[in-house]
CSV table of N, CA and C in Angstrom, one decimal:
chain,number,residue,atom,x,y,z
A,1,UNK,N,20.5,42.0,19.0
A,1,UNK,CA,19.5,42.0,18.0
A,1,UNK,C,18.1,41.6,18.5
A,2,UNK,N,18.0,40.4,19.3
A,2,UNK,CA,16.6,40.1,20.1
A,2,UNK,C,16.2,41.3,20.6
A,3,UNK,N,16.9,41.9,21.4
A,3,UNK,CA,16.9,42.9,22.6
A,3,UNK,C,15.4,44.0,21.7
A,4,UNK,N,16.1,44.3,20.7
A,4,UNK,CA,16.0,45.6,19.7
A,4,UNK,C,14.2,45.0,19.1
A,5,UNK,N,13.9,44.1,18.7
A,5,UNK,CA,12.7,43.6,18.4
A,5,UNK,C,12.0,43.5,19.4
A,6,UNK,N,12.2,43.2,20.5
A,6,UNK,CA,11.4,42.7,21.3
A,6,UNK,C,11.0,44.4,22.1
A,7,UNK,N,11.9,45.4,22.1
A,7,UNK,CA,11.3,46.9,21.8
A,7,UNK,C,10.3,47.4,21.0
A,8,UNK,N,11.1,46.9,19.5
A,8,UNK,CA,10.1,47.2,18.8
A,8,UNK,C,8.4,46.6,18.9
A,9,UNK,N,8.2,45.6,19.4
A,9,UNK,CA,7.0,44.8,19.3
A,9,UNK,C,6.3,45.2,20.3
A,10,UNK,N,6.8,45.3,21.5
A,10,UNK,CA,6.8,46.0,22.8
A,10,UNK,C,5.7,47.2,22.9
A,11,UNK,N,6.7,48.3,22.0
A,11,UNK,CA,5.8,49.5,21.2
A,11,UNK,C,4.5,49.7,21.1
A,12,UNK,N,4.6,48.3,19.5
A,12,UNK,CA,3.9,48.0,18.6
A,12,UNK,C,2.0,47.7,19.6
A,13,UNK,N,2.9,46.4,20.8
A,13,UNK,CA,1.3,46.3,21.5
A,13,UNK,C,1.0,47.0,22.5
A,14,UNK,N,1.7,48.3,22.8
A,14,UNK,CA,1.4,49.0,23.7
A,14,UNK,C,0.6,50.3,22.8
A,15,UNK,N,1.1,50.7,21.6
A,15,UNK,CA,0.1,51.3,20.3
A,15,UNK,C,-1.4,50.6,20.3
A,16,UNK,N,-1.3,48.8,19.9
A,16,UNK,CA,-2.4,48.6,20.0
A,16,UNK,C,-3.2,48.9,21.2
A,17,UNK,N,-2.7,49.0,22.3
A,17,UNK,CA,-3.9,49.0,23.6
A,17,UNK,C,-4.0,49.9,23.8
A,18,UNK,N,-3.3,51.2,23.4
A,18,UNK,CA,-4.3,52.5,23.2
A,18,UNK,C,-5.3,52.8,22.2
A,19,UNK,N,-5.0,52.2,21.5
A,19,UNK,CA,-6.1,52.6,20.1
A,19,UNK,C,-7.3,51.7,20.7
A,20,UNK,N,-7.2,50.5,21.2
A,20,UNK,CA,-8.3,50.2,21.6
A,20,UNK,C,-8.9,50.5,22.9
A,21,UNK,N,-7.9,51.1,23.8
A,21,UNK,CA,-8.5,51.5,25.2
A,21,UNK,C,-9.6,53.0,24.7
A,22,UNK,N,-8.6,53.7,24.0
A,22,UNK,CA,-9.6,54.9,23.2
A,22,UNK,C,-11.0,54.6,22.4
A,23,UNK,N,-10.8,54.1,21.6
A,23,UNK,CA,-11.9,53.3,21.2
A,23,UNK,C,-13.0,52.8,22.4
A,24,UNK,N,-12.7,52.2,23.4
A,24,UNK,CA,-13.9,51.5,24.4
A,24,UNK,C,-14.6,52.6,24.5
A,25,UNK,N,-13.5,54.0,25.0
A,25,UNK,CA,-13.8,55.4,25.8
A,25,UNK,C,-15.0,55.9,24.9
A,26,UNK,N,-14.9,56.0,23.9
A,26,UNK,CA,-15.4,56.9,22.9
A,26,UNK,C,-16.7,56.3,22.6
A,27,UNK,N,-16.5,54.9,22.6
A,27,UNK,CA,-18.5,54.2,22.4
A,27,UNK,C,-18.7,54.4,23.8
A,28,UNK,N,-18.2,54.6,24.9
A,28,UNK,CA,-18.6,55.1,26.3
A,28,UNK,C,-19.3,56.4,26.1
A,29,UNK,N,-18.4,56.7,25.8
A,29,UNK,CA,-19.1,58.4,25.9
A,29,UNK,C,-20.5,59.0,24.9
A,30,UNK,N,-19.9,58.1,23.7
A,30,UNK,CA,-21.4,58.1,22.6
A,30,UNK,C,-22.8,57.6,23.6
A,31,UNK,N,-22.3,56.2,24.2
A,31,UNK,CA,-23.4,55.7,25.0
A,31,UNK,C,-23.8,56.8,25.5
A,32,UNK,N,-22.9,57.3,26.8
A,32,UNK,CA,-23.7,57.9,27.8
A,32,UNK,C,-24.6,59.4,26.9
A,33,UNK,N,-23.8,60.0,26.1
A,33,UNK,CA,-24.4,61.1,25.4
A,33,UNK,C,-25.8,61.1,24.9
A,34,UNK,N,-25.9,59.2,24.0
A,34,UNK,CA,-27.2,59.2,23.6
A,34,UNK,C,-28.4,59.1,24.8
A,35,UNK,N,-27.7,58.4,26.0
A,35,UNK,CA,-28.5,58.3,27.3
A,35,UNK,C,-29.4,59.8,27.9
A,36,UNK,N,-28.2,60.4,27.7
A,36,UNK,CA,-28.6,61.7,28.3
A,36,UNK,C,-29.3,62.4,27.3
A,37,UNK,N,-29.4,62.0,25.7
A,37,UNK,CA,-30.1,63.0,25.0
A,37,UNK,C,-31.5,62.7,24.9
A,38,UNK,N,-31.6,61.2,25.0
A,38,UNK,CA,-33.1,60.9,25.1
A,38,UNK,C,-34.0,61.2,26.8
A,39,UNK,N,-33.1,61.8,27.7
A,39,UNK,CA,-33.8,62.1,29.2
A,39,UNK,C,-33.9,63.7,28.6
A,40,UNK,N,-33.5,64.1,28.1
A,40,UNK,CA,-33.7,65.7,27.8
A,40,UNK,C,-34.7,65.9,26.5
A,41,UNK,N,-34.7,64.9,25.7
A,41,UNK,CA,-36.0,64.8,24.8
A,41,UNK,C,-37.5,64.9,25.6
A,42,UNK,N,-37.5,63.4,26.3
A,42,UNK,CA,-38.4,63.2,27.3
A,42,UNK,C,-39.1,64.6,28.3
A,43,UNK,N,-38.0,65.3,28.9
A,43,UNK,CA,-38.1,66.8,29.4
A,43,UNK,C,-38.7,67.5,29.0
A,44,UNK,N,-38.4,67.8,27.7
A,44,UNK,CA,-39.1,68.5,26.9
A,44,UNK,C,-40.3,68.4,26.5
A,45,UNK,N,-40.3,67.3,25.6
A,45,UNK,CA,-42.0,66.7,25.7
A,45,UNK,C,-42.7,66.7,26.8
A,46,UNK,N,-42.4,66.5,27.6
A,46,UNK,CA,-43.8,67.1,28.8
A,46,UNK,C,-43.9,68.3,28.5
A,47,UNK,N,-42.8,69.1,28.8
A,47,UNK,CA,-42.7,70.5,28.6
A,47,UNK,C,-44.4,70.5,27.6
A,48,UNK,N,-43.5,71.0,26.5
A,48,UNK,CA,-44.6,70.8,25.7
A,48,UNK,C,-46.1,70.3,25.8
A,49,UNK,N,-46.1,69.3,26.0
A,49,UNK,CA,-47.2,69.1,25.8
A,49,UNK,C,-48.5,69.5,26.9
A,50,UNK,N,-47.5,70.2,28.3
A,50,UNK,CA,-48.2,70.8,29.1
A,50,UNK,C,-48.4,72.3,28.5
A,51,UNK,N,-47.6,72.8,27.4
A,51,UNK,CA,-48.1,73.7,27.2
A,51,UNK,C,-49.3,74.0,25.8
A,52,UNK,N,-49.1,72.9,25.6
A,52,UNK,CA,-50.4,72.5,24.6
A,52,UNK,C,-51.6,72.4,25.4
A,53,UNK,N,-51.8,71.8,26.3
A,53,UNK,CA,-52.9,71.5,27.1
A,53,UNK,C,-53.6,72.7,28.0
A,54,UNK,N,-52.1,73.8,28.4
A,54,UNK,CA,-52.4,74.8,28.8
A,54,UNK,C,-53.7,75.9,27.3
A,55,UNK,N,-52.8,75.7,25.8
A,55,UNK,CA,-53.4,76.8,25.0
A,55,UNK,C,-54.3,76.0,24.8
A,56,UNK,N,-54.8,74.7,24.8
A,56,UNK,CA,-56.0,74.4,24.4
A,56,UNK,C,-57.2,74.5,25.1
A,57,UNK,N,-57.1,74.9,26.7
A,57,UNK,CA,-57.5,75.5,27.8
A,57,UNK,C,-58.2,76.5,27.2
A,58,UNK,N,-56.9,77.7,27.1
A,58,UNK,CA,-57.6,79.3,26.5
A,58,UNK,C,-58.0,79.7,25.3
A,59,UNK,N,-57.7,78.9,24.5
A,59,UNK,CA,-59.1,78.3,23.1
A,59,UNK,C,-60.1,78.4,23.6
A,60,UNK,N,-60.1,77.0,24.2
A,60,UNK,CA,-61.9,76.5,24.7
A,60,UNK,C,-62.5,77.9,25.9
A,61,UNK,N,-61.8,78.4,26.2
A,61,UNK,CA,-62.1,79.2,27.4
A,61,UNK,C,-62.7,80.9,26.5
A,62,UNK,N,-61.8,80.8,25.4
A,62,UNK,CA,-62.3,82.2,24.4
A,62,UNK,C,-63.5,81.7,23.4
A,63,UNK,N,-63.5,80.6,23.5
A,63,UNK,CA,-65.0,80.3,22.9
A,63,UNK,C,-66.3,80.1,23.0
């Protein structure tokens, strides 16, 4: 009868340490995701704003 519980519990906290090993993974990956999405924001905005600087160029240059 011990034998059979101590399975069952066994289970039980081997269930829990997945749900939480998964869980660590998943705010890992959110982290790195948001990491990477603000270096590709950043990218862009230059982008941009070098091409703002460029048409404000040929404005002033057509005028």
């Amino acid at each position: 009868m011990d034998f059979n519980i101590v399975k069952i519990g066994g289970f039980i906290v081997l269930i829990l340490v997945y749900l939480v090993v998964r869980k660590f993974f998943k705010n890992v990956a959110d982290l790195t995701e948001n990491i990477g999405e603000s270096a590709d924001n950043e990218d862009e905005l230059k982008r941009l704003n070098t091409k703002i600087a460029v048409l404000e160029q040929q404005i002033n240059n057509k005028s």
